[in-house]
PDB file of C-alpha atoms in Angstrom:
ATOM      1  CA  UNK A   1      23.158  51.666  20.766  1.00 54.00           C
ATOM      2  CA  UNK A   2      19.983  50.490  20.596  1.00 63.00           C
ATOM      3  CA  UNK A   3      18.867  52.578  23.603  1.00 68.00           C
ATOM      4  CA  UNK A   4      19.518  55.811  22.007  1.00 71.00           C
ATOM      5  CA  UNK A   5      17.996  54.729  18.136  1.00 72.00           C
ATOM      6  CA  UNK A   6      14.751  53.933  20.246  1.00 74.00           C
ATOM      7  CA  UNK A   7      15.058  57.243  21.672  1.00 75.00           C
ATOM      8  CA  UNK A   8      14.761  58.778  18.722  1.00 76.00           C
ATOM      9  CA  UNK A   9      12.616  57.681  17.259  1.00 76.00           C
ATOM     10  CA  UNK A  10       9.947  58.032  19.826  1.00 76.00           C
ATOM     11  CA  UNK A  11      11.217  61.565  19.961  1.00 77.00           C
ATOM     12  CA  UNK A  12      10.149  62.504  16.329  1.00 77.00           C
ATOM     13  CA  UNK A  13       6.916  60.203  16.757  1.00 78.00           C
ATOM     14  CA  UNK A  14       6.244  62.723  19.578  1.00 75.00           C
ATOM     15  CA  UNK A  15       7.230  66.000  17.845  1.00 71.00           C
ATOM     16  CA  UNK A  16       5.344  64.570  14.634  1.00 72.00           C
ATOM     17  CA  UNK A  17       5.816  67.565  12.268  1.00 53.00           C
ATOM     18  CA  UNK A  18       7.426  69.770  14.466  1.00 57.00           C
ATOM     19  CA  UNK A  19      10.999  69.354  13.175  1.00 53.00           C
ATOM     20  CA  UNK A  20      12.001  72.716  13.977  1.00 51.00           C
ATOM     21  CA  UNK A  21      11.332  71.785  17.419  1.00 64.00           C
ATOM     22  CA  UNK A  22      14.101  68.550  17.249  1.00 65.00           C
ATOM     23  CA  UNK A  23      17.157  70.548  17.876  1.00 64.00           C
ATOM     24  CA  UNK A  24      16.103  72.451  21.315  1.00 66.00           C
ATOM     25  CA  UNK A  25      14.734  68.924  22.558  1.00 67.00           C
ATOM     26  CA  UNK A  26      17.362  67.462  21.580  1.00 69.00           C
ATOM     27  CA  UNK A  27      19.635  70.077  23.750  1.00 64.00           C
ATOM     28  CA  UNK A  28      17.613  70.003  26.913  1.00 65.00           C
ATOM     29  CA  UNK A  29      17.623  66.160  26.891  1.00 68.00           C
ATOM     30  CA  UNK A  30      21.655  66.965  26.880  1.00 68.00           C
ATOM     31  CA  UNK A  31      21.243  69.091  29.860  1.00 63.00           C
ATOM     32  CA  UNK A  32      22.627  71.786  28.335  1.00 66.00           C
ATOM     33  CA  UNK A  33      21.812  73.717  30.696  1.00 63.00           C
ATOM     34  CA  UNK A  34      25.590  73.582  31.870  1.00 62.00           C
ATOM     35  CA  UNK A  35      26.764  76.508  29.302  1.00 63.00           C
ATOM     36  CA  UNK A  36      24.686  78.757  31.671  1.00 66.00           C
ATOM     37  CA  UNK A  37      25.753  81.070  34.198  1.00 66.00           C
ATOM     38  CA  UNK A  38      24.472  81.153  37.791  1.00 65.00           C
ATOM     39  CA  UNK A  39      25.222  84.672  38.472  1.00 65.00           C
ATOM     40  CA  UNK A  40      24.082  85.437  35.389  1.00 73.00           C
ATOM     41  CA  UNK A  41      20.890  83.993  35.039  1.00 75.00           C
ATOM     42  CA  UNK A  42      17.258  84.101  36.955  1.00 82.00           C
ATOM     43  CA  UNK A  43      18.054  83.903  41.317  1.00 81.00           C
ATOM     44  CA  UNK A  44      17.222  80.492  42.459  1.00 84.00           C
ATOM     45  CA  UNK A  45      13.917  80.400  44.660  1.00 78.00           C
ATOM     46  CA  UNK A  46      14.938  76.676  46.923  1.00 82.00           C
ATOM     47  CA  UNK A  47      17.793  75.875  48.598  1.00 85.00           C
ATOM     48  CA  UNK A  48      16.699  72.383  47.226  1.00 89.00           C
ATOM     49  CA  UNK A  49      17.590  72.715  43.831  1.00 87.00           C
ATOM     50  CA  UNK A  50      20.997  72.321  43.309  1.00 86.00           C
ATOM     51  CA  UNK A  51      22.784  74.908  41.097  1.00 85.00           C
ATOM     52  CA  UNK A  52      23.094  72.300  38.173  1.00 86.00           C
ATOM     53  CA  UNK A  53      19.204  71.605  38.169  1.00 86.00           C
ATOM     54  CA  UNK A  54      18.222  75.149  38.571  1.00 88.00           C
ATOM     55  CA  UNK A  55      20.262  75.995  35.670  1.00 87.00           C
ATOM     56  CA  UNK A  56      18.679  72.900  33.304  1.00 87.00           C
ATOM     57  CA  UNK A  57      15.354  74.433  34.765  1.00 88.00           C
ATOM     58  CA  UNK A  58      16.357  78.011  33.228  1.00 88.00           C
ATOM     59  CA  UNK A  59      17.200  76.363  29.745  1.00 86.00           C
ATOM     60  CA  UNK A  60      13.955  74.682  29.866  1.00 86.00           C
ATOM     61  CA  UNK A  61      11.818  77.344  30.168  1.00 87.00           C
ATOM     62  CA  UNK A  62      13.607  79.779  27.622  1.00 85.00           C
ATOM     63  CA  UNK A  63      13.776  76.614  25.102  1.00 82.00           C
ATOM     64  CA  UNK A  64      10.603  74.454  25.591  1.00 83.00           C
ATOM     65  CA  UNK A  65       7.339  76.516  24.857  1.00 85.00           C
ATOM     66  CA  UNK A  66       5.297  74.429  27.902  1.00 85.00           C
ATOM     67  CA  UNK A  67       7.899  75.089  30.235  1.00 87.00           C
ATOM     68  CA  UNK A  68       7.755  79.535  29.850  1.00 88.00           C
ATOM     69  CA  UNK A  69       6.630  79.423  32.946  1.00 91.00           C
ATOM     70  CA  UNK A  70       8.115  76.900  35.247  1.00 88.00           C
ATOM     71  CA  UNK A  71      10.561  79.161  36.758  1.00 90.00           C
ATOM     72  CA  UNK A  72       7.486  80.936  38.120  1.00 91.00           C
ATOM     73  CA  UNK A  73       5.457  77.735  38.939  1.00 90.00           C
ATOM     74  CA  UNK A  74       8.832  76.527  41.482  1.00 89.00           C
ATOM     75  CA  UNK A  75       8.471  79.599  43.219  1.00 88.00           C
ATOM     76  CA  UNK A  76       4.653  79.948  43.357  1.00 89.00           C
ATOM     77  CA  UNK A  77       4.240  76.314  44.200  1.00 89.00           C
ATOM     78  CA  UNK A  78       7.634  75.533  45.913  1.00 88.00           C
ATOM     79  CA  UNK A  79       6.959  72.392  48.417  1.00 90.00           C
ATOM     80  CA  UNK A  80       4.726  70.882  45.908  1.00 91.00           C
ATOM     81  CA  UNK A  81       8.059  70.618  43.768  1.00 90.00           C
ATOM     82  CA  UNK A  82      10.017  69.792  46.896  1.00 92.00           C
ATOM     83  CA  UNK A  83       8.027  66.425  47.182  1.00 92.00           C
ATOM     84  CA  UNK A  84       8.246  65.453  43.943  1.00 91.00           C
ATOM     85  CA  UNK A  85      11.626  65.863  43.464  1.00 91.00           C
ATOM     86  CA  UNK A  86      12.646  63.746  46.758  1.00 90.00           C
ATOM     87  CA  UNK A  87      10.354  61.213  44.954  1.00 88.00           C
ATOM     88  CA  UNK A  88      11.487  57.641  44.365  1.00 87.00           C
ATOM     89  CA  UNK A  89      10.153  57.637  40.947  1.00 87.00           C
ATOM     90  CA  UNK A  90       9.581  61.060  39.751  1.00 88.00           C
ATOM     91  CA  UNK A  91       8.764  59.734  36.290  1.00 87.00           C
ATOM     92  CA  UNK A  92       5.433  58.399  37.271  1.00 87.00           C
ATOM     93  CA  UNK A  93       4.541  61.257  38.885  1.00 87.00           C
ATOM     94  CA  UNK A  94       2.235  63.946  37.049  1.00 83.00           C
ATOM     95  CA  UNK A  95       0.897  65.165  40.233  1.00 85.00           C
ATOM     96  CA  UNK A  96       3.287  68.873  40.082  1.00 84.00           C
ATOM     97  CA  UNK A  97       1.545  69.274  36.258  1.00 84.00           C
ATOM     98  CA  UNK A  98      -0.852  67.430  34.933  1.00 83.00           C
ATOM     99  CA  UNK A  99      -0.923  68.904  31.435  1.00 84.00           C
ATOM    100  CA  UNK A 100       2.799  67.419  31.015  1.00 82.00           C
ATOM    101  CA  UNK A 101       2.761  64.978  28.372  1.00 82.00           C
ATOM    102  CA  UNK A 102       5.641  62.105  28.611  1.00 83.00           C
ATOM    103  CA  UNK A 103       8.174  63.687  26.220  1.00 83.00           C
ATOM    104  CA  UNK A 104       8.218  66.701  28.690  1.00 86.00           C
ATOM    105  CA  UNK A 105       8.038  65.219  32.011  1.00 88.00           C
ATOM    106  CA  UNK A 106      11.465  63.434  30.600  1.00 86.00           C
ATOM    107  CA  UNK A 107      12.966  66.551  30.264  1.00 87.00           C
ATOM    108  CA  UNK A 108      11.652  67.319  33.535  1.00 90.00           C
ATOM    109  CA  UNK A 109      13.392  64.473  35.153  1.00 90.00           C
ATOM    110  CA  UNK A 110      16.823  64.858  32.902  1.00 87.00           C
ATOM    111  CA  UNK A 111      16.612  68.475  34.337  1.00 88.00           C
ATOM    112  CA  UNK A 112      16.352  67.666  37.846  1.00 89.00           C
ATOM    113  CA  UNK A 113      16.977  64.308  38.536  1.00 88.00           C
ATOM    114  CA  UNK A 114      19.218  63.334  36.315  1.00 85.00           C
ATOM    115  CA  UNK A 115      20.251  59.853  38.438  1.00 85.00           C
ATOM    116  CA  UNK A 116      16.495  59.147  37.310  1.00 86.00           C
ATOM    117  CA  UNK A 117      16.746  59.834  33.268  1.00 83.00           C
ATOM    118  CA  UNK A 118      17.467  55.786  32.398  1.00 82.00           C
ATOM    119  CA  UNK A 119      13.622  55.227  33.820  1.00 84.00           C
ATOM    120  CA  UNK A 120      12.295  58.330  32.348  1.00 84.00           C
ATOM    121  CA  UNK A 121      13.403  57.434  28.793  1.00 83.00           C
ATOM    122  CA  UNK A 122      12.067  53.522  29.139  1.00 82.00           C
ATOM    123  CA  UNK A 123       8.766  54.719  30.263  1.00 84.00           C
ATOM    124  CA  UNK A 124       8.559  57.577  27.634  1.00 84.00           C
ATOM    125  CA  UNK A 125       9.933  54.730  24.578  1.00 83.00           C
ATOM    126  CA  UNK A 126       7.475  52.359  25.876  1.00 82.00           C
ATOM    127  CA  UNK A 127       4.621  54.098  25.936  1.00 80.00           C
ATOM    128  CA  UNK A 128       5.624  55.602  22.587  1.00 79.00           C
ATOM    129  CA  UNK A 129       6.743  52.709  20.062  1.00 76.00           C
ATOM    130  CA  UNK A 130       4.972  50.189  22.048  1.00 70.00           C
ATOM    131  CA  UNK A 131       6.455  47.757  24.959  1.00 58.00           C
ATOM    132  CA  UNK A 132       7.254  45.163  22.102  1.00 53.00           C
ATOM    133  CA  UNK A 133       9.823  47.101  19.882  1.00 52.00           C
ATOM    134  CA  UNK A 134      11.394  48.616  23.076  1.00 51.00           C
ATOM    135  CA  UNK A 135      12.286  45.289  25.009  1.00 51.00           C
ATOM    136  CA  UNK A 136      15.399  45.177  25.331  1.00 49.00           C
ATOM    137  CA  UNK A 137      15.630  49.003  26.277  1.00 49.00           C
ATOM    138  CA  UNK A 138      17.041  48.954  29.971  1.00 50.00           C
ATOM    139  CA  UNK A 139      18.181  44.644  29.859  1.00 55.00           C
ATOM    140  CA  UNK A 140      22.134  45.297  30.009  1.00 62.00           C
ATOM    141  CA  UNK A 141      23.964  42.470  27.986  1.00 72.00           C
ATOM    142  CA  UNK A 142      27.654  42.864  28.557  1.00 76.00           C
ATOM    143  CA  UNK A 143      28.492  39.622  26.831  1.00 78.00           C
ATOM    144  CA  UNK A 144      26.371  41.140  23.296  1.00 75.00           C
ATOM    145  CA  UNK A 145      27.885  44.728  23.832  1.00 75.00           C
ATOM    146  CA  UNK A 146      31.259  43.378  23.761  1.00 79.00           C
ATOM    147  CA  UNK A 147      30.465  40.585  21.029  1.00 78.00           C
ATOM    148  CA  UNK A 148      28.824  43.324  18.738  1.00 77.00           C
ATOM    149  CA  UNK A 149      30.872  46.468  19.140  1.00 79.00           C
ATOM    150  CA  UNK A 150      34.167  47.227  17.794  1.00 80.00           C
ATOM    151  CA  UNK A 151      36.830  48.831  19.374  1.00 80.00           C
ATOM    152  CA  UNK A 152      35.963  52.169  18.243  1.00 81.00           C
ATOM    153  CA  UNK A 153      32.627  51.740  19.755  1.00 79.00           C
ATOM    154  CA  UNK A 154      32.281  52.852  22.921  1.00 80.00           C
ATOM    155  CA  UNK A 155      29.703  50.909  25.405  1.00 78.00           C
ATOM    156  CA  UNK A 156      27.472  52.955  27.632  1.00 75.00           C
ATOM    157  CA  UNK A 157      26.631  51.845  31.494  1.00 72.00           C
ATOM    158  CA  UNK A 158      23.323  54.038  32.960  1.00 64.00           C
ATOM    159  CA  UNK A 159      23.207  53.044  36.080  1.00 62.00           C
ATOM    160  CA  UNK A 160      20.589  54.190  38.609  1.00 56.00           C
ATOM    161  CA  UNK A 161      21.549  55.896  41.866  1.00 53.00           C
ATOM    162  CA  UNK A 162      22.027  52.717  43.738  1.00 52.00           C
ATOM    163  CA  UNK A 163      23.780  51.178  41.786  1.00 59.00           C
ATOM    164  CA  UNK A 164      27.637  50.506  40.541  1.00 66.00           C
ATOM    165  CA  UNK A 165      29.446  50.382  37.545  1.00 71.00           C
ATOM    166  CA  UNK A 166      32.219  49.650  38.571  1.00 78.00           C
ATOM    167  CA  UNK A 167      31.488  46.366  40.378  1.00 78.00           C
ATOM    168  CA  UNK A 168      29.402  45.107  37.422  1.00 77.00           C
ATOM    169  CA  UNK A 169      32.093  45.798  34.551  1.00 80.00           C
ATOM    170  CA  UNK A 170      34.771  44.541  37.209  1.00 82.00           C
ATOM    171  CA  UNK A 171      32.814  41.258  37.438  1.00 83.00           C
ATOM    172  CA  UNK A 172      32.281  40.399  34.160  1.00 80.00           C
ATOM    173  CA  UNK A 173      35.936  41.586  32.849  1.00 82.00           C
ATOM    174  CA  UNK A 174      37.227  38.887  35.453  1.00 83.00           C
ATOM    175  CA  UNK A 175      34.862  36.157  33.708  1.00 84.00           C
ATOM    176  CA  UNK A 176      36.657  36.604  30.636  1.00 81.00           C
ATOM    177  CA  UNK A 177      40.002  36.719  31.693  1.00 82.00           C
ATOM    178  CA  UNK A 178      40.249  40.434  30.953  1.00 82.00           C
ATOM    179  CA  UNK A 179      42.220  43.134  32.432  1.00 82.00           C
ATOM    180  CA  UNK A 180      40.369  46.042  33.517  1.00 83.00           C
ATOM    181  CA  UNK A 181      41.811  49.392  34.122  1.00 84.00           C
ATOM    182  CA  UNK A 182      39.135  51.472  36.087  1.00 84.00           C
ATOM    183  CA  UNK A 183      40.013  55.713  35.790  1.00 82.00           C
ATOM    184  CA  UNK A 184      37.858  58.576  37.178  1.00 78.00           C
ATOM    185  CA  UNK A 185      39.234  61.760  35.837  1.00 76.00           C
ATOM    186  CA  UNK A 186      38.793  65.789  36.597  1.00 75.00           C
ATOM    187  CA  UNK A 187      38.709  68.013  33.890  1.00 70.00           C
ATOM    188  CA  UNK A 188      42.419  69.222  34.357  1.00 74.00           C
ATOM    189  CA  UNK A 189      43.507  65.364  34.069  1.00 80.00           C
ATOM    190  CA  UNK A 190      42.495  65.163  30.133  1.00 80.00           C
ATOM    191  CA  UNK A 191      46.796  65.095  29.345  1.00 82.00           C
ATOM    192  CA  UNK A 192      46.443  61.512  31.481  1.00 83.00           C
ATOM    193  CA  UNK A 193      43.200  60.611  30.187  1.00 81.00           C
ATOM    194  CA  UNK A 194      44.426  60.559  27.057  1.00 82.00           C
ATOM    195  CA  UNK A 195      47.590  58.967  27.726  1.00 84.00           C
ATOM    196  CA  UNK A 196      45.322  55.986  29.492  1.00 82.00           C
ATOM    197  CA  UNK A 197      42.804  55.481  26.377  1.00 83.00           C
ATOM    198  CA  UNK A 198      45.711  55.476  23.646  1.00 83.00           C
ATOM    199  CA  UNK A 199      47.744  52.520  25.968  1.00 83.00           C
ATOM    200  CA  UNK A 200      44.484  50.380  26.964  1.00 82.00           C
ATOM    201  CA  UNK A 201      43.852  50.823  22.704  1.00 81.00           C
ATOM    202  CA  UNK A 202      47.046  49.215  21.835  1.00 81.00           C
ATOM    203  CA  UNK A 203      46.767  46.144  24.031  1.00 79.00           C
ATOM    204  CA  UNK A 204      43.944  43.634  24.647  1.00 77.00           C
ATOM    205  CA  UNK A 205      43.039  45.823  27.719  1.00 82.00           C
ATOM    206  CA  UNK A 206      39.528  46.913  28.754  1.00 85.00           C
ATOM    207  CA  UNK A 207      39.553  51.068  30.141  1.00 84.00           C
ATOM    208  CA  UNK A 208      36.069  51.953  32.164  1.00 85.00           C
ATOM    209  CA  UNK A 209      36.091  55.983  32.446  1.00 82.00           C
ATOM    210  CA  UNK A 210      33.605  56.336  35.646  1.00 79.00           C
ATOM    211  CA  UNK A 211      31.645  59.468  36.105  1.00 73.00           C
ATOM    212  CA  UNK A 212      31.643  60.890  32.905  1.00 74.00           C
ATOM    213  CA  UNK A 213      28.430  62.412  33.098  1.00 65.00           C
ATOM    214  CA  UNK A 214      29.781  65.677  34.540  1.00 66.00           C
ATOM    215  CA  UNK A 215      32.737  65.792  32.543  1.00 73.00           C
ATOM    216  CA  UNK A 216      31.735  67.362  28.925  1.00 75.00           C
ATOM    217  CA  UNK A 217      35.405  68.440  27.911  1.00 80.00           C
ATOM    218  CA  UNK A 218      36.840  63.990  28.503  1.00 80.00           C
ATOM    219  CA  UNK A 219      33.596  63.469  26.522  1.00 79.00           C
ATOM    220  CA  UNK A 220      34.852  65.730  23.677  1.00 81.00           C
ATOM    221  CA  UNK A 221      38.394  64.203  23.909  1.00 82.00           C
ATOM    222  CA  UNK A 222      36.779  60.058  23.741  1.00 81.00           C
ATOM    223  CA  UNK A 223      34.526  61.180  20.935  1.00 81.00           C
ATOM    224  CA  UNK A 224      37.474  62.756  19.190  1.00 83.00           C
ATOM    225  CA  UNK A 225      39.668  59.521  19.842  1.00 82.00           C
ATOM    226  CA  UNK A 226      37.587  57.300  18.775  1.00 80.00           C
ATOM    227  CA  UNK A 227      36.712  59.240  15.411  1.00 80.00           C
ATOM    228  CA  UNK A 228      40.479  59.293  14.794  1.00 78.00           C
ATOM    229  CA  UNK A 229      42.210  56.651  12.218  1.00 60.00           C
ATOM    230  CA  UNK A 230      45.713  57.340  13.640  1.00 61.00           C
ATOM    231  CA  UNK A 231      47.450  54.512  15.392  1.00 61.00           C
ATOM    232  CA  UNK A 232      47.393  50.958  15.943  1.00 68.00           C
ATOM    233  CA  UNK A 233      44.525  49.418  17.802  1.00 79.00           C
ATOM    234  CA  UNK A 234      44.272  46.099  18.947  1.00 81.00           C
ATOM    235  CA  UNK A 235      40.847  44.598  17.983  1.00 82.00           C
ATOM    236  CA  UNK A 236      39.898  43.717  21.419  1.00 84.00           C
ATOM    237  CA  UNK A 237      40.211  46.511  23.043  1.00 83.00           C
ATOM    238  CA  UNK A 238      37.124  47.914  24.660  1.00 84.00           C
ATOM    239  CA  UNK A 239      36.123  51.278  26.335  1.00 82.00           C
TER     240      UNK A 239
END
């Protein structure tokens, strides 16, 4: 997990001695947003902003001192947000606020365009640590992931909008003679879930869980899982 080590570290290079500020950085680059309340909170101004983003936006600006005021700046200044949010690569972009250092036009981006975050973190640890200690940082190495992990470790796939998991894990599963099981599952499935992960652990079998950005609660139950020392697991297993 090299990806998120480099993270943060170029996170506390960029607070410096602000460690109190860590843990509400740390939060908004969760998008925690989520534990919000729609009806509860601030009215959206856009139609634009979808309900998720709005509510990230909310967190941000009762969390991140630079941000107090960005609720008011989407409504004073709403088409100039509207074009850079339907931006190809919103990351580059300082145009909406040029004051925004890198750490917070991440949080920007993981607020509202989330399919955009992967960028947004390589450009932010680059320009941090350096180009030369981050290489590596968005170069996907399946045949190293699986080499160096365990099967309690789970392996990560950001992939950008465009792009599929699925076909990519598919592919190189089949180039090692591999058997993967491929499961997309809703937060009332987490009984099957479950069931899926425990049976793919005790064979040789490879389990990709698509889509589990949205879906905090399967998060909670891999993490949980995985953290367990109950059962027998078969060493190559991965997930």
């Amino acid at each position: 997990h090299r990806m998120i080590f480099m993270l943060l570290v170029a996170l506390k290079i960029a607070l410096g001695e602000q460690e109190h500020a860590e843990p509400d950085y740390l939060l908004c680059l969760a998008g925690c947003g989520s534990s919000l309340e729609i009806s509860l909170g601030p009215k959206k101004h856009a139609a634009w902003i979808s309900d998720a983003a709005w509510l990230n936006c909310v967190f941000l600006s009762e969390r991140i001192p630079k941000f107090q005021n960005l609720l008011e700046s989407l409504h004073k200044s709403n088409s100039a947000w509207k074009g850079w949010y339907e931006k190809e690569s919103p990351e580059t972009d300082a145009s909406v606020d040029p004051e925004l250092d890198l750490l917070h036009r991440l949080l920007l981006v993981r607020a509202m365009r989330e399919d955009r975050l992967w960028f947004a973190c390589d450009l932010f640890v680059r320009q941090t640590v350096g180009a030369s200690r981050s290489r590596g940082f968005t170069e996907l190495n399946l045949e190293e992931s699986v080499r160096y992990t365990s099967p309690r470790t789970p392996i990560l796939l950001f992939t950008a909008k465009h792009e599929d998991s699925i076909d990519l894990a598919t592919e190189f599963s089949r180039s090692k003679g591999r058997s993967l099981n491929v499961h997309a599952f809703g937060e009332e499935e987490l009984g099957e879930a479950e069931g899926q992960i425990k049976q793919a652990a005790s064979r040789s079998s490879w389990l990709l869980l698509h889509h589990c950005d949205s879906n905090q609660p399967l998060m909670r139950l891999v993490e949980t899982f995985l953290l367990s020392s109950e059962g027998s697991w078969d060493p190559d297993f991965r997930l």
